[in-house]
XYZ file of C-alpha atoms in Angstrom:
698
model
C -10.225 -40.872 47.250
C -10.883 -44.269 48.740
C -10.987 -44.305 52.550
C -11.555 -40.651 52.833
C -14.584 -38.772 54.176
C -16.272 -35.863 52.507
C -17.194 -32.920 54.684
C -18.960 -29.745 54.092
C -16.420 -26.892 53.239
C -17.656 -24.773 56.254
C -17.295 -27.684 58.724
C -13.935 -28.625 57.497
C -12.543 -25.086 57.522
C -13.976 -24.602 61.001
C -11.854 -27.458 62.315
C -8.627 -25.834 60.922
C -6.318 -23.269 62.245
C -3.300 -21.524 60.679
C -0.831 -23.898 62.350
C -1.974 -26.818 60.318
C -1.823 -25.079 57.040
C -1.364 -25.554 54.023
C -3.849 -28.246 53.182
C -4.813 -29.547 49.808
C -8.600 -30.160 49.220
C -10.505 -31.802 46.388
C -14.000 -30.840 45.489
C -16.131 -33.946 45.311
C -19.770 -33.055 45.550
C -22.277 -30.484 46.549
C -25.189 -28.477 45.621
C -23.508 -27.544 42.254
C -22.443 -30.988 41.276
C -20.926 -30.255 38.027
C -19.419 -26.944 39.022
C -20.077 -23.982 41.010
C -19.750 -20.246 40.139
C -19.792 -17.447 42.725
C -19.536 -13.732 42.266
C -17.822 -12.522 45.403
C -16.750 -8.912 45.719
C -16.612 -8.477 41.958
C -14.443 -11.640 41.401
C -15.738 -14.800 39.937
C -14.827 -18.029 41.696
C -15.665 -21.317 40.040
C -15.263 -24.842 41.359
C -15.878 -28.082 39.398
C -15.981 -31.547 40.578
C -12.367 -32.890 40.997
C -10.623 -29.450 41.283
C -7.748 -29.302 43.668
C -7.485 -26.170 45.965
C -4.508 -25.524 48.141
C -5.519 -23.637 51.355
C -2.744 -21.384 52.485
C -4.601 -19.308 55.181
C -7.837 -18.538 56.711
C -9.325 -15.387 58.443
C -12.348 -15.046 60.491
C -14.598 -12.271 58.984
C -18.112 -12.856 60.328
C -20.375 -15.172 62.277
C -23.459 -16.856 60.776
C -26.414 -16.969 63.335
C -29.211 -19.514 62.604
C -32.512 -19.369 64.382
C -33.414 -22.912 65.363
C -37.126 -22.201 65.321
C -37.605 -21.177 61.825
C -34.043 -21.869 60.292
C -33.563 -18.263 59.396
C -29.990 -17.118 59.066
C -28.219 -13.711 59.334
C -24.524 -12.698 59.592
C -22.959 -10.450 62.293
C -19.455 -9.005 61.939
C -16.816 -10.427 64.216
C -16.456 -7.200 66.010
C -20.091 -7.116 67.110
C -20.331 -5.620 70.431
C -23.455 -7.427 71.668
C -23.279 -10.137 74.464
C -24.621 -13.629 74.476
C -25.538 -16.144 77.181
C -25.485 -19.905 76.952
C -28.804 -21.718 76.546
C -28.949 -24.923 78.771
C -29.215 -28.234 77.017
C -32.498 -30.010 77.421
C -30.938 -33.436 77.537
C -29.113 -34.423 80.830
C -25.480 -35.284 81.180
C -24.620 -38.794 82.397
C -21.357 -37.743 84.197
C -19.885 -34.686 85.749
C -16.903 -35.011 83.425
C -19.165 -34.912 80.263
C -20.801 -31.752 81.551
C -17.400 -30.135 82.396
C -15.968 -31.046 79.015
C -18.509 -28.843 77.196
C -17.477 -25.705 79.229
C -14.980 -23.258 77.868
C -11.309 -24.307 77.824
C -10.413 -22.113 80.614
C -12.850 -23.437 83.210
C -11.602 -21.279 86.013
C -12.256 -18.151 83.994
C -16.145 -18.826 83.747
C -16.631 -20.095 87.384
C -18.941 -20.477 89.174
C -21.558 -22.159 87.148
C -24.685 -24.022 88.509
C -26.247 -27.339 87.522
C -29.081 -29.564 89.002
C -28.778 -33.226 90.250
C -31.938 -35.285 89.280
C -30.821 -38.446 91.045
C -29.748 -39.426 94.669
C -26.138 -39.666 95.146
C -23.763 -40.718 98.027
C -20.219 -39.515 98.545
C -18.275 -41.090 101.350
C -20.407 -40.106 104.430
C -22.455 -37.437 102.541
C -25.784 -38.146 100.790
C -27.059 -35.772 98.111
C -30.789 -35.994 97.467
C -32.248 -35.561 94.066
C -33.300 -32.174 92.811
C -30.613 -30.253 94.507
C -28.862 -27.289 92.815
C -25.067 -27.218 92.956
C -22.658 -24.409 92.174
C -19.253 -25.436 90.919
C -16.707 -23.300 92.797
C -13.347 -24.862 91.720
C -11.689 -28.024 90.518
C -9.495 -30.074 92.740
C -6.498 -31.932 91.251
C -4.274 -34.045 93.344
C -1.597 -36.528 92.290
C -2.459 -40.101 92.394
C -6.124 -39.328 92.932
C -9.112 -38.692 90.645
C -9.973 -35.040 89.776
C -12.815 -33.578 91.692
C -15.027 -30.520 91.493
C -15.711 -28.534 94.648
C -19.530 -27.626 94.740
C -21.585 -25.422 97.006
C -24.910 -26.929 98.070
C -27.773 -25.030 99.538
C -29.785 -26.992 102.054
C -33.162 -26.388 103.750
C -33.800 -23.404 105.860
C -30.828 -21.550 104.281
C -28.194 -24.095 105.350
C -25.305 -24.600 102.975
C -22.315 -26.953 102.555
C -19.450 -27.760 100.257
C -18.970 -31.200 98.759
C -16.328 -32.659 96.424
C -17.850 -34.734 93.619
C -15.483 -36.932 91.449
C -15.638 -36.292 87.673
C -16.562 -39.833 86.989
C -19.655 -39.708 89.150
C -22.713 -41.039 87.294
C -26.175 -39.720 87.464
C -28.453 -37.236 85.682
C -27.212 -33.790 85.697
C -28.648 -30.669 83.759
C -27.289 -27.194 83.462
C -29.035 -24.142 84.897
C -29.247 -20.857 83.070
C -26.323 -18.884 84.208
C -25.618 -15.264 84.081
C -22.343 -15.697 82.214
C -21.838 -13.317 79.246
C -19.747 -13.996 76.065
C -18.626 -11.939 73.138
C -18.529 -13.240 69.605
C -14.838 -13.509 69.692
C -14.829 -15.488 72.884
C -17.313 -17.957 71.550
C -15.409 -18.448 68.262
C -12.127 -18.989 69.965
C -13.498 -21.909 72.008
C -14.466 -25.140 70.099
C -16.537 -26.202 73.090
C -18.589 -22.993 72.991
C -19.077 -23.124 69.310
C -21.060 -26.311 69.770
C -23.535 -24.618 72.295
C -26.521 -22.642 71.716
C -26.850 -19.020 72.641
C -29.304 -16.324 73.265
C -28.956 -12.502 73.120
C -28.655 -10.828 76.443
C -30.687 -8.103 74.940
C -33.850 -10.091 74.319
C -35.405 -7.444 72.002
C -33.160 -8.609 69.085
C -33.959 -12.331 69.144
C -35.484 -14.410 71.978
C -35.044 -17.724 70.247
C -31.930 -19.882 70.672
C -29.218 -19.419 68.076
C -26.484 -21.641 66.655
C -23.367 -19.615 65.925
C -21.108 -20.762 63.089
C -17.842 -19.033 62.065
C -17.502 -17.774 58.434
C -13.913 -17.597 57.313
C -12.307 -15.785 54.368
C -10.327 -18.767 52.818
C -7.116 -17.887 50.828
C -6.180 -20.621 48.359
C -4.442 -21.210 45.083
C -5.388 -23.395 42.211
C -3.538 -24.726 39.174
C -3.269 -22.139 36.307
C -4.902 -19.480 38.341
C -2.912 -16.320 38.405
C -4.096 -14.659 41.565
C -4.773 -16.000 45.104
C -8.388 -17.059 45.359
C -10.485 -15.523 48.166
C -13.866 -17.114 48.992
C -15.971 -17.616 52.143
C -16.094 -20.914 53.926
C -19.969 -20.860 53.553
C -19.908 -22.176 50.009
C -22.109 -25.232 49.742
C -19.603 -27.740 48.481
C -18.159 -30.815 49.910
C -14.396 -31.364 50.062
C -11.975 -34.107 50.857
C -8.553 -33.682 52.421
C -5.975 -35.081 49.999
C -2.900 -33.509 51.361
C -1.022 -36.772 51.870
C -1.976 -38.092 48.369
C -0.954 -34.987 46.526
C 2.287 -33.887 48.014
C 4.069 -33.818 44.624
C 1.388 -31.857 42.782
C 2.801 -28.608 41.258
C 0.449 -25.711 41.343
C 1.442 -23.725 38.239
C 1.243 -19.994 38.742
C 0.987 -17.895 35.556
C 3.036 -14.760 35.412
C 2.942 -11.771 33.030
C 6.081 -10.316 31.601
C 5.797 -7.443 34.083
C 5.540 -9.872 36.980
C 8.640 -11.733 35.494
C 10.551 -8.575 35.981
C 9.831 -8.517 39.611
C 11.451 -11.945 40.158
C 14.946 -11.964 41.700
C 18.074 -11.996 39.526
C 18.907 -15.512 40.896
C 15.950 -16.871 38.978
C 17.546 -16.443 35.649
C 18.485 -17.923 33.347
C 15.503 -20.315 33.338
C 13.195 -22.229 30.991
C 9.573 -20.883 30.941
C 6.503 -22.342 29.261
C 4.266 -19.894 27.373
C 0.640 -20.200 28.766
C -0.869 -17.415 26.708
C 0.846 -16.260 23.542
C 0.903 -12.643 22.265
C -2.115 -11.298 20.376
C -2.315 -12.091 16.681
C -2.435 -8.361 15.869
C 0.877 -7.562 17.333
C 2.947 -4.295 17.350
C 6.060 -6.013 16.177
C 7.243 -7.466 12.807
C 9.999 -9.757 13.647
C 11.134 -13.326 13.115
C 10.986 -14.463 16.727
C 7.315 -13.420 17.260
C 5.607 -16.260 15.287
C 7.583 -18.660 17.464
C 6.059 -17.717 20.679
C 3.053 -20.159 20.661
C 1.180 -21.570 23.405
C 2.746 -24.494 25.315
C 6.113 -23.805 23.543
C 9.079 -23.163 25.671
C 11.297 -19.956 25.961
C 14.727 -19.406 27.588
C 14.858 -16.168 29.687
C 18.538 -15.106 30.177
C 18.142 -11.788 32.174
C 16.204 -8.643 32.723
C 17.276 -5.139 32.344
C 16.405 -1.678 31.305
C 17.521 -0.997 27.786
C 17.851 2.552 26.253
C 16.097 2.424 22.883
C 15.247 4.830 20.070
C 12.411 4.717 17.574
C 13.404 5.152 13.894
C 11.286 5.754 10.837
C 12.159 5.545 7.190
C 11.433 8.358 4.675
C 7.913 9.067 3.604
C 8.924 8.920 -0.058
C 9.111 5.093 0.087
C 6.047 3.106 -0.879
C 5.809 1.400 2.411
C 7.188 3.403 5.419
C 9.117 1.319 7.898
C 9.619 1.702 11.593
C 12.253 0.295 13.907
C 12.903 -0.005 17.551
C 16.768 0.060 17.986
C 18.806 -0.347 20.962
C 21.500 2.351 21.746
C 24.076 -0.326 21.623
C 23.721 -0.471 17.823
C 27.091 -0.370 16.341
C 26.419 1.438 12.972
C 27.381 5.064 12.251
C 25.190 7.821 11.258
C 25.508 11.280 9.560
C 22.990 14.104 10.046
C 20.773 14.945 7.215
C 18.985 18.338 6.668
C 15.283 18.342 7.604
C 12.678 19.468 5.294
C 9.732 21.709 6.293
C 6.501 22.242 4.536
C 5.285 25.243 6.587
C 6.539 27.925 8.759
C 4.895 26.289 11.805
C 7.162 23.261 11.229
C 10.186 25.576 11.266
C 8.979 27.080 14.522
C 8.615 23.733 16.266
C 12.125 22.671 15.031
C 13.471 26.088 16.292
C 12.269 25.493 19.737
C 14.569 22.377 20.049
C 17.351 23.953 18.082
C 17.826 27.749 18.764
C 19.514 29.644 15.883
C 18.088 27.354 13.216
C 19.225 28.119 9.698
C 16.973 27.295 6.701
C 17.161 27.705 2.921
C 14.066 28.477 0.703
C 13.437 25.648 -1.858
C 10.414 27.163 -3.588
C 9.509 30.673 -4.510
C 6.700 32.379 -2.526
C 4.813 35.462 -3.763
C 4.067 38.422 -1.638
C 0.551 38.679 -0.323
C 0.164 41.957 1.511
C -3.265 41.411 2.931
C -2.153 38.175 4.745
C 1.207 39.416 5.728
C 3.195 36.967 3.565
C 6.596 38.118 2.339
C 8.098 37.153 -0.923
C 10.780 34.442 -0.756
C 13.102 33.204 -3.598
C 14.691 29.905 -4.173
C 18.186 29.739 -2.418
C 17.520 32.566 0.165
C 18.940 31.566 3.573
C 17.102 32.632 6.845
C 18.084 32.350 10.482
C 15.334 32.031 13.087
C 15.555 34.687 15.797
C 12.393 34.213 17.919
C 8.663 33.790 17.747
C 6.935 37.158 17.978
C 3.657 38.974 16.958
C 3.141 40.973 13.762
C 0.454 43.437 12.820
C -1.411 42.737 9.559
C -2.051 45.738 7.163
C -5.679 47.086 7.338
C -7.803 46.559 4.135
C -9.946 49.520 4.805
C -10.497 52.512 6.852
C -13.072 50.824 9.075
C -11.102 47.533 9.352
C -9.829 46.468 12.710
C -6.183 45.920 13.356
C -5.157 42.360 13.612
C -2.181 40.805 15.267
C -0.878 37.194 14.557
C 2.042 35.008 15.739
C 4.965 35.056 13.396
C 8.551 33.858 13.192
C 11.124 36.585 13.203
C 13.970 35.636 10.818
C 17.069 37.257 9.466
C 18.002 37.169 5.794
C 21.636 35.905 5.489
C 23.617 37.503 2.832
C 25.522 35.198 0.585
C 29.282 35.997 0.665
C 30.658 37.840 -2.343
C 33.729 36.492 -3.818
C 35.073 39.812 -4.980
C 34.682 41.363 -1.508
C 35.994 38.468 0.635
C 39.090 40.708 1.618
C 36.947 43.722 2.529
C 36.355 43.070 6.156
C 34.769 46.440 6.808
C 32.086 45.815 4.314
C 31.406 42.403 5.760
C 30.844 43.901 9.218
C 28.589 46.471 7.695
C 26.451 43.804 5.980
C 26.254 41.790 9.234
C 25.026 44.903 11.077
C 22.426 45.529 8.471
C 20.727 42.172 8.267
C 17.248 42.329 6.997
C 14.559 41.100 9.390
C 11.319 39.563 8.205
C 8.262 38.158 9.707
C 6.813 34.855 8.621
C 3.359 34.088 9.972
C 3.050 30.725 11.547
C 0.204 29.827 9.208
C 2.268 30.623 6.064
C 2.962 27.550 3.698
C 6.288 27.125 2.279
C 9.108 24.806 1.404
C 12.339 25.059 3.342
C 15.353 22.888 4.054
C 17.630 22.986 7.111
C 21.156 24.316 6.421
C 23.800 22.053 7.864
C 27.607 22.527 8.113
C 28.158 19.274 10.107
C 29.659 16.256 8.141
C 30.733 14.237 11.263
C 29.790 10.501 11.825
C 28.026 9.699 15.102
C 27.100 6.671 17.051
C 23.357 6.329 17.934
C 23.837 6.961 21.623
C 25.762 10.154 20.905
C 23.126 11.576 18.674
C 20.567 11.290 21.500
C 22.908 13.238 23.833
C 24.104 15.992 21.509
C 20.902 16.769 19.575
C 17.294 17.218 20.350
C 14.785 14.882 18.633
C 13.310 14.311 16.103
C 16.458 14.243 13.934
C 17.023 13.166 10.322
C 19.982 11.016 9.727
C 21.676 8.684 7.133
C 23.407 5.449 7.975
C 26.865 5.368 6.517
C 28.288 2.157 8.045
C 26.429 -0.961 9.164
C 26.662 -2.818 12.604
C 29.381 -5.627 11.919
C 28.200 -7.703 14.704
C 24.892 -8.296 12.993
C 24.484 -10.878 10.245
C 21.980 -8.789 8.315
C 21.428 -5.133 9.249
C 17.928 -3.911 8.114
C 18.909 -0.197 8.616
C 21.691 -0.341 6.133
C 20.717 0.710 2.584
C 17.822 2.967 3.545
C 18.073 6.331 1.962
C 17.212 8.391 5.122
C 16.045 7.719 8.585
C 14.376 9.865 11.210
C 14.917 9.537 15.020
C 11.418 9.978 16.348
C 12.175 9.559 20.095
C 14.056 7.883 22.767
C 12.921 5.722 25.728
C 14.284 3.663 28.527
C 12.430 0.303 28.084
C 12.299 -2.467 30.487
C 13.278 -5.679 28.430
C 13.696 -9.387 28.901
C 16.597 -11.021 26.972
C 15.305 -14.337 25.684
C 16.026 -16.920 23.071
C 14.444 -20.006 21.686
C 15.442 -23.521 22.858
C 16.623 -24.646 19.433
C 18.852 -21.618 18.985
C 19.844 -20.364 22.479
C 22.798 -18.348 21.246
C 20.563 -16.058 19.100
C 18.976 -13.713 21.609
C 16.305 -10.989 21.213
C 14.955 -8.341 23.593
C 11.199 -8.430 24.418
C 9.834 -4.923 25.620
C 7.629 -5.998 28.504
C 5.294 -3.017 28.247
C 4.434 -3.578 24.559
C 4.025 -7.519 24.591
C 1.120 -9.087 26.421
C 1.726 -12.680 27.379
C 1.919 -15.062 30.351
C 4.488 -17.811 31.196
C 5.223 -20.070 33.975
C 8.654 -21.180 35.294
C 9.510 -24.776 34.757
C 12.262 -27.146 36.217
C 13.458 -28.085 32.762
C 17.307 -27.933 32.296
C 18.878 -25.211 30.129
C 19.617 -26.168 26.505
C 23.395 -26.065 26.947
C 25.939 -27.763 29.188
C 26.242 -26.169 32.628
C 29.877 -25.393 32.272
C 29.779 -24.367 28.604
C 27.404 -21.484 27.987
C 27.372 -20.373 24.234
C 28.373 -16.891 22.999
C 25.213 -14.901 22.790
C 24.370 -12.547 20.008
C 21.629 -10.015 20.623
C 19.415 -8.477 17.824
C 19.603 -4.853 18.357
C 17.048 -3.900 15.688
C 13.350 -4.780 15.798
C 11.001 -3.746 13.174
C 7.606 -2.522 14.516
C 4.327 -1.656 12.900
C 2.789 1.716 12.285
C 0.428 1.033 15.236
C 3.312 1.029 17.544
C 4.538 4.329 16.061
C 1.087 5.916 16.652
C 0.872 4.538 20.278
C 4.296 5.859 20.948
C 3.392 9.398 19.853
C 0.113 9.205 21.954
C 2.159 8.581 24.957
C 4.754 11.249 24.282
C 2.399 14.028 22.948
C -1.048 13.305 24.245
C -2.289 16.794 23.628
C -0.327 18.254 20.879
C -1.555 21.630 19.808
C -2.549 21.948 16.047
C -0.900 24.614 13.879
C -2.464 28.021 13.836
C -5.121 28.966 11.239
C -4.967 32.195 9.043
C -6.953 35.197 10.550
C -10.408 35.731 9.274
C -11.111 38.758 7.016
C -13.003 41.907 8.064
C -16.690 40.905 7.595
C -18.002 44.472 7.420
C -15.586 45.619 4.685
C -16.215 42.397 2.826
C -20.028 43.049 2.798
C -19.735 46.582 1.725
C -17.383 45.636 -1.078
C -19.850 43.005 -2.313
C -22.704 45.537 -2.181
C -20.865 48.106 -4.151
C -19.862 45.582 -6.834
C -23.454 44.419 -7.046
C -24.995 47.894 -7.508
C -22.463 48.797 -10.076
C -23.019 45.590 -12.048
C -26.737 46.246 -11.991
C -26.303 49.755 -13.167
C -24.061 48.677 -16.085
C -26.559 45.972 -17.029
C -29.361 48.441 -17.257
C -27.355 50.827 -19.415
C -26.282 47.984 -21.627
C -29.927 46.881 -22.275
C -30.710 50.330 -23.726
C -28.501 49.682 -26.776
C -29.719 47.019 -29.172
C -26.304 46.477 -31.025
C -24.562 45.602 -27.783
C -27.160 43.209 -26.696
C -27.072 41.375 -30.146
C -23.241 41.219 -30.060
C -23.421 39.630 -26.579
C -25.943 37.087 -27.829
C -23.355 36.052 -30.494
C -20.565 35.370 -28.097
C -19.580 31.880 -27.081
C -20.025 32.592 -23.382
C -23.791 32.579 -23.778
C -25.338 29.611 -22.010
C -28.500 29.493 -24.045
C -29.019 31.110 -27.463
C -32.547 32.526 -28.052
C -34.595 30.844 -30.820
C -34.120 32.279 -34.398
C -36.807 34.748 -35.421
C -39.267 34.063 -38.406
C -38.227 35.020 -41.888
C -38.516 38.820 -42.381
C -41.210 40.231 -44.730
C -39.966 41.822 -47.946
C -39.986 45.580 -48.001
C -38.538 48.259 -50.352
C -36.213 49.812 -48.025
C -34.364 46.540 -47.453
C -32.018 44.556 -49.760
C -33.614 41.674 -51.529
C -33.157 38.232 -49.953
C -30.270 36.098 -51.045
C -32.409 32.912 -51.461
C -31.935 32.629 -55.324
C -28.218 32.287 -54.955
C -28.653 29.302 -52.783
C -28.005 26.810 -55.664
C -24.814 28.621 -56.868
C -22.979 27.693 -53.616
C -20.624 24.826 -54.006
C -21.694 22.283 -51.273
C -18.765 19.964 -52.064
C -16.307 22.437 -50.586
C -17.776 21.928 -47.070
C -18.625 25.530 -46.440
C -21.507 26.383 -44.063
C -24.781 27.574 -45.660
C -25.748 31.097 -44.894
C -28.673 31.603 -42.528
C -31.627 32.935 -44.554
C -33.901 33.201 -41.629
C -31.898 35.901 -39.777
C -32.784 39.437 -40.558
C -29.821 41.409 -41.866
C -29.408 45.043 -40.981
C -27.509 47.853 -42.735
C -24.245 48.352 -40.859
C -24.569 52.091 -41.668
C -27.598 52.255 -39.419
C -25.728 50.526 -36.457
C -25.009 52.739 -33.557
C -21.237 53.251 -33.275
C -19.629 52.176 -30.046
C -18.231 55.512 -29.296
C -21.840 56.945 -28.986
C -22.688 54.467 -26.315
C -22.647 55.927 -22.869
C -19.967 54.270 -20.920
C -19.965 53.846 -17.083
C -16.560 54.892 -16.226
C -17.036 54.173 -12.456
C -18.412 50.718 -13.106
C -16.016 47.862 -11.965
C -18.340 44.996 -13.133
C -16.914 41.677 -14.329
C -18.638 41.549 -17.664
C -16.679 41.154 -20.955
C -15.975 44.425 -22.927
C -15.750 44.603 -26.689
C -12.658 46.363 -27.934
C -12.306 48.338 -31.156
C -10.409 45.630 -33.011
C -13.150 43.157 -32.527
C -15.789 45.692 -33.760
C -13.740 46.341 -36.831
C -13.474 42.658 -37.652
C -17.215 42.174 -37.059
C -18.105 45.055 -39.384
C -16.062 43.751 -42.273
C -17.612 40.430 -41.931
C -21.121 41.838 -42.246
C -20.071 43.860 -45.410
C -18.756 40.667 -47.004
C -22.166 39.024 -46.407
C -23.948 41.785 -48.025
C -21.543 41.777 -51.041
C -22.519 38.157 -51.783
């Protein structure tokens, strides 16, 4: 920057107009020496020492007014309707020409104006004394002669005269305050007026002289800045004009992939440089993605809108895979029957495929209270429509409930013996059984297909509704390795028309891949590098038509397609009143049976001996010897063979005569009780009676 002069940004911009643009400026110094950051209308603008800014346009937006007396500043919009008048200069002018040069460009438009002569002057035969006031009427221009101004002079006693004064006349001249009025736009459009001081015509606003300075909205570009910068010219930085020194400087403009699509077709093929690489957590799992690094190059061949479909592998695999496949894929597919795990899934599929036929793959028991019919394995059903069905009432006071259900027809399997009987077949068709399947009903079904045709990928999307289960039967022969071939089953989740960019890497320009611009976030810049092949011998291009994606891509795709997908219906709630009454009746009956059971000692003791008892009561103390009871068996304790591993008899439990036990038939039974306690049948009582007699025998 040797030999150049630094100027404040505001002063430099004020000296420009749109005819001399663009200009290249270099930031050299200012209040923010190491850099400046400004927050302007929500956008951050930063300048550092040495930055280059290319000014492409300027726009006048406001006027800065500075009060000379106290250096206070305020801004006025350029469309301000107030008027201003010129404040006369305190220092005198030396020549008429100097004074005239500071008038507006169109001198005749602001005539007449008045000035005072402070020195004695003589023009030809006319002498002008000091202190006279002169009013400029017009300018006189004659070829071969010096330009003059025609002035009107008032003499003593009301006399007046006109005199022509050459512009080069010397003396001391000072302006008089005139009644001329100017708007802000008139002042800003004249460089001469911008250098003058003004005062409001309406003195109530500000009586002090003001210096008016234009404030421009500067539009510029910087290297590696994506958008056009917009900043005011009032920034306190110094700049240097380096337009001549930086003619060959290339200002790189970063472009997103979406902005690359807006470029004309003539811009391709081209070599671009990657300025920002895709995010590390990408939506794609492919070989070309790790190659897209910062500062690396990429060959863009063309742009287009590519029809694509999203495929997913079967859920039975350990790691489910997802693929984004172009409809130009050359493999062949065959339809696979879909599996459904609920009636609601069957209903969703029937909306897209009317007349859907399904086969039951797991038995289903009849539940009358919930309206669930019985289904057997192998039964075939045909969906008719979605309707409402009434659930059976569980009690006399229960309210009638209606739920959504799928109306289906049972399909009769053809009988080999009656194939020739057409009349009987017609009769069976007319008497098809109709059943209702509630939408909340779980079940296991499989679609019944009779189609064994091979389809191309683009034909499947046209003839059938999605999602659709398929199986690949032949690979794409144009691909070296087909990742779809060999998978047991695939599901076509959805289709889309995706704007893509066909690109390749410089070291293998013939191996092309398609970049979906809406799913890859990166920025590039066009370069002037030559294409990596001879200009007259382009290679034969091979495009990858299958791109593996992550499960995140799959979920994001479904969010866009079904943002508010309704959940499946829930089973209806039971009748609360009938449920409560049922519980109360059961509780009362159980309490009544418990009270009756406590009255009989044998039943209570038998219950204590059962294994269902959580806590057995402690053993009673040894009984006292009485005459009416059998003698204790303690003396026979030593005669028991311990080596045989038999359990010792309990000598602390009192034995009772079974003859004195109350028989079960004499116990009052509660016939109406529907309690859930265990009952002792006659067989069990007979076995227990025999066991007690054997104990007494020993």
